[in-house]
mmCIF file of C-alpha atoms and ligand atoms in Angstrom:
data_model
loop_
_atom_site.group_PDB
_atom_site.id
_atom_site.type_symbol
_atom_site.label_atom_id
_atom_site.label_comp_id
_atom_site.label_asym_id
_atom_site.label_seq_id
_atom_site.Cartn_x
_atom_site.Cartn_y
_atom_site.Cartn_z
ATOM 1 C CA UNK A 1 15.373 13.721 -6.971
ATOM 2 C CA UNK A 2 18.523 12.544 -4.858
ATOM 3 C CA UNK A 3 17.711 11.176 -1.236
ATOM 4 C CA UNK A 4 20.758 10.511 1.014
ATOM 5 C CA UNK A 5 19.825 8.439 4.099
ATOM 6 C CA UNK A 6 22.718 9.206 6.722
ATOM 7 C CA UNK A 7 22.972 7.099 10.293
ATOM 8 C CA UNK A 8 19.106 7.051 10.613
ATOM 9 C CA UNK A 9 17.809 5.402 13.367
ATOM 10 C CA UNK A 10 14.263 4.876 14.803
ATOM 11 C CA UNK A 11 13.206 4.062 18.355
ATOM 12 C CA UNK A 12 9.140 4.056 18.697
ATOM 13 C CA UNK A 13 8.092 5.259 21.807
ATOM 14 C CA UNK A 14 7.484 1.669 23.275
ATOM 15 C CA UNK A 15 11.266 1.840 22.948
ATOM 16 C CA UNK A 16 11.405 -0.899 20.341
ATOM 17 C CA UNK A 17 14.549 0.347 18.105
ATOM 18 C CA UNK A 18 12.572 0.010 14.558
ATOM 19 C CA UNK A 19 15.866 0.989 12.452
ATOM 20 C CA UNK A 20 19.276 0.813 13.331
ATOM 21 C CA UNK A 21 22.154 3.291 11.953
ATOM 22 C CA UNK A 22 20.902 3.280 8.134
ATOM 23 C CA UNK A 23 22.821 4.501 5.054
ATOM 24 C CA UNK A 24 20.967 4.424 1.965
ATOM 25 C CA UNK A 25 21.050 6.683 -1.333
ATOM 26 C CA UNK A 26 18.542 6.847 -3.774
ATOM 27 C CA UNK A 27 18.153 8.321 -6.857
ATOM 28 C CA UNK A 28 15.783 9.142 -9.694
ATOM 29 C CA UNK A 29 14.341 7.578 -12.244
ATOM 30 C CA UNK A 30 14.675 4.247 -10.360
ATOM 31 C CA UNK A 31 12.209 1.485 -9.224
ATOM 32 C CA UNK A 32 13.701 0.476 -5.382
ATOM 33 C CA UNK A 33 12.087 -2.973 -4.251
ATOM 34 C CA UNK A 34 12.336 -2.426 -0.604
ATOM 35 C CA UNK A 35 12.382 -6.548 0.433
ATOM 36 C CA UNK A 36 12.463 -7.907 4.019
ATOM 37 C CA UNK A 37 10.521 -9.972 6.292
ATOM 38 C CA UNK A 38 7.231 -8.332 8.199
ATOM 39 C CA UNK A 39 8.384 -6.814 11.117
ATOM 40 C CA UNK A 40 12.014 -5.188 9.487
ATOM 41 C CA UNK A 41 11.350 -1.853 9.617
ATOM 42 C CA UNK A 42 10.153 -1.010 5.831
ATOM 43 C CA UNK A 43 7.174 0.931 6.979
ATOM 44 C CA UNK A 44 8.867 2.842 9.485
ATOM 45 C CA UNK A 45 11.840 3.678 6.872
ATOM 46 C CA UNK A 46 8.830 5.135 4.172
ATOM 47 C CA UNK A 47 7.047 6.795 6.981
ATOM 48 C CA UNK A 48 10.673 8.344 7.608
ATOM 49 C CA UNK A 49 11.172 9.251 3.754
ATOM 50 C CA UNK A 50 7.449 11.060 3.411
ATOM 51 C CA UNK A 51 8.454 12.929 6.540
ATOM 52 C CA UNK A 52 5.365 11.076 8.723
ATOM 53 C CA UNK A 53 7.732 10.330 11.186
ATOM 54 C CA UNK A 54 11.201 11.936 12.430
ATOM 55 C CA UNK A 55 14.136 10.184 12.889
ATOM 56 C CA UNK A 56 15.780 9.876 16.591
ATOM 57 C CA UNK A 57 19.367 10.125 15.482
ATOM 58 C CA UNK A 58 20.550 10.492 11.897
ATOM 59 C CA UNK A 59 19.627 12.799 8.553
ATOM 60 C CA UNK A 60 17.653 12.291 5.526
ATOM 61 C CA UNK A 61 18.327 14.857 2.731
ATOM 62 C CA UNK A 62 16.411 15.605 -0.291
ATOM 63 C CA UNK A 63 18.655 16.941 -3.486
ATOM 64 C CA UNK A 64 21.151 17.881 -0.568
ATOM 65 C CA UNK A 65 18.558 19.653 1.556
ATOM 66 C CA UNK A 66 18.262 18.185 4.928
ATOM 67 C CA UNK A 67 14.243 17.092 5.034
ATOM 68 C CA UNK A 68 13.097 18.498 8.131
ATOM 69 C CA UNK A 69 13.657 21.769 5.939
ATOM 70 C CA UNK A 70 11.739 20.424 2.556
ATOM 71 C CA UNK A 71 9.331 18.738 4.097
ATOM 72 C CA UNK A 72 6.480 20.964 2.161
ATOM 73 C CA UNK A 73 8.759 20.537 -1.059
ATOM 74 C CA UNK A 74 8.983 16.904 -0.290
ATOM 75 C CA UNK A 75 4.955 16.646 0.424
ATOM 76 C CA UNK A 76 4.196 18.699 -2.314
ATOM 77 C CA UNK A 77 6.265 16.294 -4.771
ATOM 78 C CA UNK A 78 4.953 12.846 -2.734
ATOM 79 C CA UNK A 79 2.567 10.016 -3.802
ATOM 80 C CA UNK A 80 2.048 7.791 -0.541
ATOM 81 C CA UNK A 81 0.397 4.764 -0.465
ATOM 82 C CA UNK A 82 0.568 3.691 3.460
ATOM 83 C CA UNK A 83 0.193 -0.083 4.739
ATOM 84 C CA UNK A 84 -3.369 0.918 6.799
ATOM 85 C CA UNK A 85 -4.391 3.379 4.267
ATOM 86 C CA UNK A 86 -8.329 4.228 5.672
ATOM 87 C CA UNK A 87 -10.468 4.972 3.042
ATOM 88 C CA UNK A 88 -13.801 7.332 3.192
ATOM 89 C CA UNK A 89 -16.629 4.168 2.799
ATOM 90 C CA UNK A 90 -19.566 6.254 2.141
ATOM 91 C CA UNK A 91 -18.003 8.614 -1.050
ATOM 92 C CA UNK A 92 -17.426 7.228 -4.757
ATOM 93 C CA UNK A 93 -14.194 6.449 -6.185
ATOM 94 C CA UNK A 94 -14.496 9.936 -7.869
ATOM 95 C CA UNK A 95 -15.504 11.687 -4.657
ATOM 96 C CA UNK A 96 -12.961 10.542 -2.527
ATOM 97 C CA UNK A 97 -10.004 11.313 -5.551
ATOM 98 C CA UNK A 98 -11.516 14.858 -5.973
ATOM 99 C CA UNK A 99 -11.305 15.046 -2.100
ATOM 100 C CA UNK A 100 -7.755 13.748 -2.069
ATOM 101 C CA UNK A 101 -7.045 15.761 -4.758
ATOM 102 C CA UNK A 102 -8.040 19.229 -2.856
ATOM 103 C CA UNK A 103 -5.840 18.080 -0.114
ATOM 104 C CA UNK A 104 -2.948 18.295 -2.658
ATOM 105 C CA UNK A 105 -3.784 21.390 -3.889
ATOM 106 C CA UNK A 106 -4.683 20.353 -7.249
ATOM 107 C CA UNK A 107 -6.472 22.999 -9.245
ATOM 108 C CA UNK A 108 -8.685 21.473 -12.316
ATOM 109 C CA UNK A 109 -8.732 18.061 -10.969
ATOM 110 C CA UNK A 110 -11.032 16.277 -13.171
ATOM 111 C CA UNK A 111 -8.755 15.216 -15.818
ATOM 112 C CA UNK A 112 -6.221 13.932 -13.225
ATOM 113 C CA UNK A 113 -8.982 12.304 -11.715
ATOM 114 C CA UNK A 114 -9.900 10.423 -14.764
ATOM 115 C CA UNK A 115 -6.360 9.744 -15.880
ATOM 116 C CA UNK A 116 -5.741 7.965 -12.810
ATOM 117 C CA UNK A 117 -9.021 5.876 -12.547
ATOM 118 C CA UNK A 118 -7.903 4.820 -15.971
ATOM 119 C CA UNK A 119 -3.887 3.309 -14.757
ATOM 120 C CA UNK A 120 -5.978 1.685 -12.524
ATOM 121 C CA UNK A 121 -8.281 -0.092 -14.343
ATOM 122 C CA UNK A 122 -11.481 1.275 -12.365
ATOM 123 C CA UNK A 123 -13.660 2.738 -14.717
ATOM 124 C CA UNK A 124 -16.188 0.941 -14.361
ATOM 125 C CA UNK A 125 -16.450 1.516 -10.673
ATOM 126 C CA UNK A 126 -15.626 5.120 -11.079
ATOM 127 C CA UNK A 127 -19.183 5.884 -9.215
ATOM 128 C CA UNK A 128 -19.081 2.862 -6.774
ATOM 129 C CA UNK A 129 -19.286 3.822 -3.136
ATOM 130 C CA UNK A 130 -15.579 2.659 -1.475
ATOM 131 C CA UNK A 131 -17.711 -0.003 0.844
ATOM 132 C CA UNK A 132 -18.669 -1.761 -2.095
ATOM 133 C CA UNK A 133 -15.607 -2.257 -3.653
ATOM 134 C CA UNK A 134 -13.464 -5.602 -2.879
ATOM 135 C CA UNK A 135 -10.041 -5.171 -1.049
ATOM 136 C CA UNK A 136 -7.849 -5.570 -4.497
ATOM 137 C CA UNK A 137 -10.710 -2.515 -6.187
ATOM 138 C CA UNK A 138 -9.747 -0.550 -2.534
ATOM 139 C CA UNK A 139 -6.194 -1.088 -2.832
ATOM 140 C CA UNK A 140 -6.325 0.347 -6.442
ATOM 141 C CA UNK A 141 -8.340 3.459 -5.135
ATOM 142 C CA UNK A 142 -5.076 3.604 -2.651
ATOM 143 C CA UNK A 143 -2.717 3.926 -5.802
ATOM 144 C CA UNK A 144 -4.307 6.065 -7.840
ATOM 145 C CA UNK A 145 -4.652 8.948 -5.140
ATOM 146 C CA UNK A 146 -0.482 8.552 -4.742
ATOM 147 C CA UNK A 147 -0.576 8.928 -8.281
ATOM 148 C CA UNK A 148 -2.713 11.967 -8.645
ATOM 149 C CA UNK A 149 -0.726 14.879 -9.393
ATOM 150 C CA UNK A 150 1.763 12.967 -11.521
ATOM 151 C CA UNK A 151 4.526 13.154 -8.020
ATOM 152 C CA UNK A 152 7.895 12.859 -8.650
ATOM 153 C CA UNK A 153 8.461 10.257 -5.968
ATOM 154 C CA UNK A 154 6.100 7.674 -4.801
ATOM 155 C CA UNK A 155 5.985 5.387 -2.098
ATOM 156 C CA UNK A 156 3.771 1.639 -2.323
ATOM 157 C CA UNK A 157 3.669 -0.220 1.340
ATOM 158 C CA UNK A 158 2.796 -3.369 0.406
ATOM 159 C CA UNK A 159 1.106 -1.973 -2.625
ATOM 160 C CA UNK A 160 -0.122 -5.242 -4.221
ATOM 161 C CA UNK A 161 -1.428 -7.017 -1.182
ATOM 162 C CA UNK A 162 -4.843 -8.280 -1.787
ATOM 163 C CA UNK A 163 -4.657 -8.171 -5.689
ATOM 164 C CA UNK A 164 -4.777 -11.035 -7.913
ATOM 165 C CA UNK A 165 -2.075 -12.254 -9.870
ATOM 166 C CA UNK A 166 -3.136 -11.050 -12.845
ATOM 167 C CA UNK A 167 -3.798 -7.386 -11.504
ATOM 168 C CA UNK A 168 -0.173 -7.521 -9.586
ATOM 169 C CA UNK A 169 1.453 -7.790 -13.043
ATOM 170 C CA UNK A 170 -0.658 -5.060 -14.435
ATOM 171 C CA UNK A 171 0.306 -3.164 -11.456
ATOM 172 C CA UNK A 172 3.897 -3.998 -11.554
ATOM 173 C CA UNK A 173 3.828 -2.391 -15.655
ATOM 174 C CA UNK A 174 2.066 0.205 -13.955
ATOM 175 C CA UNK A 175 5.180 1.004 -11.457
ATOM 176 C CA UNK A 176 7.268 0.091 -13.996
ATOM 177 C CA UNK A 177 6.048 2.600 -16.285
ATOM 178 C CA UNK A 178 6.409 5.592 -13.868
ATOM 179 C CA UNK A 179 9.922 5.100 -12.752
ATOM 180 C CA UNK A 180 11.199 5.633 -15.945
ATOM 181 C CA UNK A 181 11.430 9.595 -15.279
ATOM 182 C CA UNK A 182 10.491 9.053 -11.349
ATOM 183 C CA UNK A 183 11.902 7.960 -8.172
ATOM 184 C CA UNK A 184 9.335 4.677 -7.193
ATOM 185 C CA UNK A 185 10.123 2.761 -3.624
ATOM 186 C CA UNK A 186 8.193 -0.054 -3.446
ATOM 187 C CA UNK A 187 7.958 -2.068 -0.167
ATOM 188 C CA UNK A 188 6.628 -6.070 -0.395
ATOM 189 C CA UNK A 189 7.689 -9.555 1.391
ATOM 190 C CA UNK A 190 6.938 -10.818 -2.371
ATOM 191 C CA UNK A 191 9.848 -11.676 -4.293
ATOM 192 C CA UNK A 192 8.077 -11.530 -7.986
ATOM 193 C CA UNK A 193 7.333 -8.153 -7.293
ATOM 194 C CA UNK A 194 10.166 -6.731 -7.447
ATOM 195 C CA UNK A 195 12.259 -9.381 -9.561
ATOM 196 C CA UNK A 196 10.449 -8.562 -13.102
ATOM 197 C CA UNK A 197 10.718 -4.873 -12.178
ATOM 198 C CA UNK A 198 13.153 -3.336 -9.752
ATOM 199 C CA UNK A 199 16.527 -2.269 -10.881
ATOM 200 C CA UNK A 200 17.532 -1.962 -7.384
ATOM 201 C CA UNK A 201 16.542 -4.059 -4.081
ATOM 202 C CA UNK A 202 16.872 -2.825 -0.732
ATOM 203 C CA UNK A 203 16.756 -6.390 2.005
ATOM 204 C CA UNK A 204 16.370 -5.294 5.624
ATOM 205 C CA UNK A 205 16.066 -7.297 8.250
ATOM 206 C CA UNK A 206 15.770 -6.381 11.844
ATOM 207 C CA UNK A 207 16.210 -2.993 11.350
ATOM 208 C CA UNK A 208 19.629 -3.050 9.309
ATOM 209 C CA UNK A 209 19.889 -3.140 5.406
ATOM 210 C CA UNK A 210 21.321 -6.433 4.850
ATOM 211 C CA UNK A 211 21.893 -5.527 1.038
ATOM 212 C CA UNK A 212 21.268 -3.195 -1.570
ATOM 213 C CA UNK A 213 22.550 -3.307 -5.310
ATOM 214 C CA UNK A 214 20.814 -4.854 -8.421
ATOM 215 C CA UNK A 215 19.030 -8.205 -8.404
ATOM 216 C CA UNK A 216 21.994 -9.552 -10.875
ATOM 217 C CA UNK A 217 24.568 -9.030 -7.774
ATOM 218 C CA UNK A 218 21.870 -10.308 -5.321
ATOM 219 C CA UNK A 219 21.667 -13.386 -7.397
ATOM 220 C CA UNK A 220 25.672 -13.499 -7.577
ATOM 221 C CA UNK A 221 26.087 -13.005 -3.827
ATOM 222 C CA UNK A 222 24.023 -16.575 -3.617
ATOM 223 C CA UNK A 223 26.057 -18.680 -5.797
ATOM 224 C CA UNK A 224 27.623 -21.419 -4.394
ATOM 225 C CA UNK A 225 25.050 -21.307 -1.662
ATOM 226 C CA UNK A 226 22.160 -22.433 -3.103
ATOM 227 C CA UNK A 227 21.803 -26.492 -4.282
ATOM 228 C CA UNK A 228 19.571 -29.464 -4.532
ATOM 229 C CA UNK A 229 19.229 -32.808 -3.103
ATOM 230 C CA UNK A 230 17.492 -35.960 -2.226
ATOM 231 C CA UNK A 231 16.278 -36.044 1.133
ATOM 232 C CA UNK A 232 17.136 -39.931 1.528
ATOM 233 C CA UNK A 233 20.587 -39.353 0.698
ATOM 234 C CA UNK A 234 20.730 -36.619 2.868
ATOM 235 C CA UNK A 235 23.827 -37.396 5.674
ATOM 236 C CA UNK A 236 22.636 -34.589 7.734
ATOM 237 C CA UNK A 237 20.552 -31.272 7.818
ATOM 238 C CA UNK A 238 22.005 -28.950 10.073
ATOM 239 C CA UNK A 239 23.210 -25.002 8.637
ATOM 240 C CA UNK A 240 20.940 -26.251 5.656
ATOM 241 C CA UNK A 241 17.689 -23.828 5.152
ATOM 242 C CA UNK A 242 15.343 -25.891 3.139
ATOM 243 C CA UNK A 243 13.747 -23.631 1.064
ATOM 244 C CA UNK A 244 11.519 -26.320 -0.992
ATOM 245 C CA UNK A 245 10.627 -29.662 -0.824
ATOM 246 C CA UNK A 246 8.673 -31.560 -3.645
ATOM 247 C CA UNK A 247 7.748 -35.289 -3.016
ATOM 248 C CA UNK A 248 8.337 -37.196 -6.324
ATOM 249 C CA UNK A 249 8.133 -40.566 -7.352
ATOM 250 C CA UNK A 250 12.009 -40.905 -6.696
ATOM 251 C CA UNK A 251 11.797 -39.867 -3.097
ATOM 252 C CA UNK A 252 11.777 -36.465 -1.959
ATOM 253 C CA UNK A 253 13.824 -33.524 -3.844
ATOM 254 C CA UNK A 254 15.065 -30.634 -1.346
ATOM 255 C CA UNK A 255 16.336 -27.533 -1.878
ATOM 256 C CA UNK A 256 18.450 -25.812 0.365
ATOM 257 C CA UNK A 257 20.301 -22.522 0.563
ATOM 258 C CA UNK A 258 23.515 -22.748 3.022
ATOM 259 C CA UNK A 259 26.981 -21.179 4.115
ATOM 260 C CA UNK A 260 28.539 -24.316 3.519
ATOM 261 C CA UNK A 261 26.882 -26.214 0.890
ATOM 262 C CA UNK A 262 27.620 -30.364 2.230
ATOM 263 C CA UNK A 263 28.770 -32.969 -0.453
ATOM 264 C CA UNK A 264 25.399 -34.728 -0.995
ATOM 265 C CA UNK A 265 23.854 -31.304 -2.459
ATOM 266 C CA UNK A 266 24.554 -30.606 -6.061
ATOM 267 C CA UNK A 267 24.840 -26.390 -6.493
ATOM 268 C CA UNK A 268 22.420 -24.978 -8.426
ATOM 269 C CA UNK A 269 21.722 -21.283 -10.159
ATOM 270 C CA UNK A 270 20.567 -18.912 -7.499
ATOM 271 C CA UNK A 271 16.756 -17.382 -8.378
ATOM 272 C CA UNK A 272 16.123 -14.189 -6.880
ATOM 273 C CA UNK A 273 14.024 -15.916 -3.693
ATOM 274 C CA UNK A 274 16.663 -18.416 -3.068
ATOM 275 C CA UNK A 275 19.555 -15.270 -2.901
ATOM 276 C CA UNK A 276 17.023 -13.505 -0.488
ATOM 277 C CA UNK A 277 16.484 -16.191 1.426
ATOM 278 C CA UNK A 278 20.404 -16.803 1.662
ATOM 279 C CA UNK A 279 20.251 -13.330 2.933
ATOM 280 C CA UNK A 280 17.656 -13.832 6.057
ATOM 281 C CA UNK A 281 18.488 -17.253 6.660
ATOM 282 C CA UNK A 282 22.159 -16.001 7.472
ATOM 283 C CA UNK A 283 21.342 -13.616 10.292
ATOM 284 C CA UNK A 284 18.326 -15.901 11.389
ATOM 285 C CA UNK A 285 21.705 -18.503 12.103
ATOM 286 C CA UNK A 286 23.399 -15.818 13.629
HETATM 287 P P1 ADP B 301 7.604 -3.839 8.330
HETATM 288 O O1 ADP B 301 6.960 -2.720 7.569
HETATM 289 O O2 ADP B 301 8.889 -4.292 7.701
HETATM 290 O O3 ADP B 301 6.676 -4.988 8.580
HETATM 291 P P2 ADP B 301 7.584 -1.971 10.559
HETATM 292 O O4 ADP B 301 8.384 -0.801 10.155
HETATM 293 O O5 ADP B 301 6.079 -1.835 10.520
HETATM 294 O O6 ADP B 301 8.052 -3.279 9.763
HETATM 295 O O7 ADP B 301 7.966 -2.366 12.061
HETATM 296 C C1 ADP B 301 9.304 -2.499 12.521
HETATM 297 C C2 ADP B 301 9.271 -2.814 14.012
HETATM 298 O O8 ADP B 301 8.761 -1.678 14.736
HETATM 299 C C3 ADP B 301 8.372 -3.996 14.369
HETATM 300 O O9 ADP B 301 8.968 -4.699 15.426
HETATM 301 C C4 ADP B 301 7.091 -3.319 14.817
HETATM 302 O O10 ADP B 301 6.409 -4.125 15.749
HETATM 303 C C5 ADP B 301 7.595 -2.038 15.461
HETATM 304 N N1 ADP B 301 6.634 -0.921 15.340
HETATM 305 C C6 ADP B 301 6.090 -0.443 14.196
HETATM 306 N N2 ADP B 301 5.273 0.605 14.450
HETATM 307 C C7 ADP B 301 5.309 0.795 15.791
HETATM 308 C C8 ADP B 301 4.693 1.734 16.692
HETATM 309 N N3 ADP B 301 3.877 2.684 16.257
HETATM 310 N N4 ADP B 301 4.984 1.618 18.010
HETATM 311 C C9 ADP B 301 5.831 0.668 18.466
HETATM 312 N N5 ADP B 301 6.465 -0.250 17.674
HETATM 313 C C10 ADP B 301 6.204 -0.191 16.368
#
């Protein structure tokens, strides 16, 4: 699956301009980390891309169809986790998956069903009524009904919110595992999810895509911009984004990303946060 993302822009209703003149292109398999602060227009951009939404100016085309004319093909082929995804309280994990998967169309659903309880590592709560599971057990009820059907594309917002660290990594192997012959966009503000993971990253911010390549040239766009110092020797702080700040027994170690790194900061080998925090801390100057 090829999606082209030409000029799109997004004004709610409110008139708060949500996106601003996007160009994107994605292509299958691929795992897309879709990174930027809350409030930068990811949702709106994957409520655009499962055709929830319509764009005010602009085109989105799927395999060179433009989407507002495959939006059934597009539905029929889409896994969506949402951000507010409501879930029926009173049915069972396995009634509300058979539900959701009637509402796909899904003929014979009770091997799906169980396949999918199964990536999720819910099993054992397979019969639990929804209200009594906790919010990381509901957020796995949200994947596995994007995942039922085996879709060609799905869409996470903020897909590991409220899970533990050991169930985000098992989740991240999870998306990991299905982009390898799928198209997988994956929104989060959380850097490790998408730095094990991704093979592409998407940053926007405000509305505009700020960057999108592999984390390798993310990293490489920080170098020389990211450094360390002591905050005693420290002549001045100003165009310096302090990014961490560890008191020692030496004093206090900073670390900084910057345009300009000053002389008292030693450079240091960009990690994946501090080139995406180069990123937002550059407009946030602006
Ligand atoms: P993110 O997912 O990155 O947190 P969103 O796409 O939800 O960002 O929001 C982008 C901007 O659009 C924010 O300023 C948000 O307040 C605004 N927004 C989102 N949904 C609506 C809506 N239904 N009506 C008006 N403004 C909205």
């Amino acid at each position: 699956m090829e999606i082209k993302i030409e000029n799109v822009s997004m004004t709610y209703p409110s008139g708060k301009q949500a996106l601003k003149e996007l160009n994107l292109d994605l292509g299958s398999p691929s795992l897309i980390g879709l990174l930027g602060p809350n409030g930068a227009g990811k949702s709106t951009l994957m409520k655009l891309l499962s055709a929830a939404l319509m764009p005010a100016s602009g085109s989105i085309y799927v395999d060179g169809h433009p989407l507002s004319k495959m939006e059934r093909t597009l539905k029929a082929q889409l896994g969506y986790l949402p951000q507010d995804f409501g879930l029926f309280d009173e049915l069972t994990v396995t009634q509300f998956l058979d539900y959701m998967a009637a509402l796909k169309g899904l003929r014979r659903p009770k091997n799906a069903i169980r396949e999918v309880i199964r990536q999720v590592n819910l099993e054992e709560k397979a019969k639990a009524r929804i209200r009594t599971l906790s919010g990381g057990q509901r957020q796995r009820v949200g994947i596995a009904q994007a995942m039922l059907g085996n879709p060609s594309f799905l869409i996470f917002d903020e897909p590991t919110v409220g899970l533990d660290p050991e169930e985000r990594i098992h989740f991240r192997n999870l998306f990991s595992h299905a982009a390898q012959e799928r198209l997988v966009l994956l929104s989060t503000h959380i850097i490790e999810d998408v730095q094990s993971v991704c093979d592409q990253i998407v940053v926007i911010h405000q509305g505009s895509i700020l960057f999108s390549g592999t984390p390798a040239q993310m990293i490489q766009a920080a170098e020389g911009h990211v450094g360390v110092f002591w905050e005693q020797e420290a002549a001045w702080e100003e165009g310096l984004h302090i990014t961490a700040r560890v008191n020692t027994s030496q004093g206090i170690r900073c670390r900084a990303v910057a345009k300009e790194l000053p002389s008292f900061v030693q450079p240091e080998e960009p990690s994946l946060e501090d080139a995406y925090l180069y990123l937002i801390s550059g407009e946030v100057a602006q």
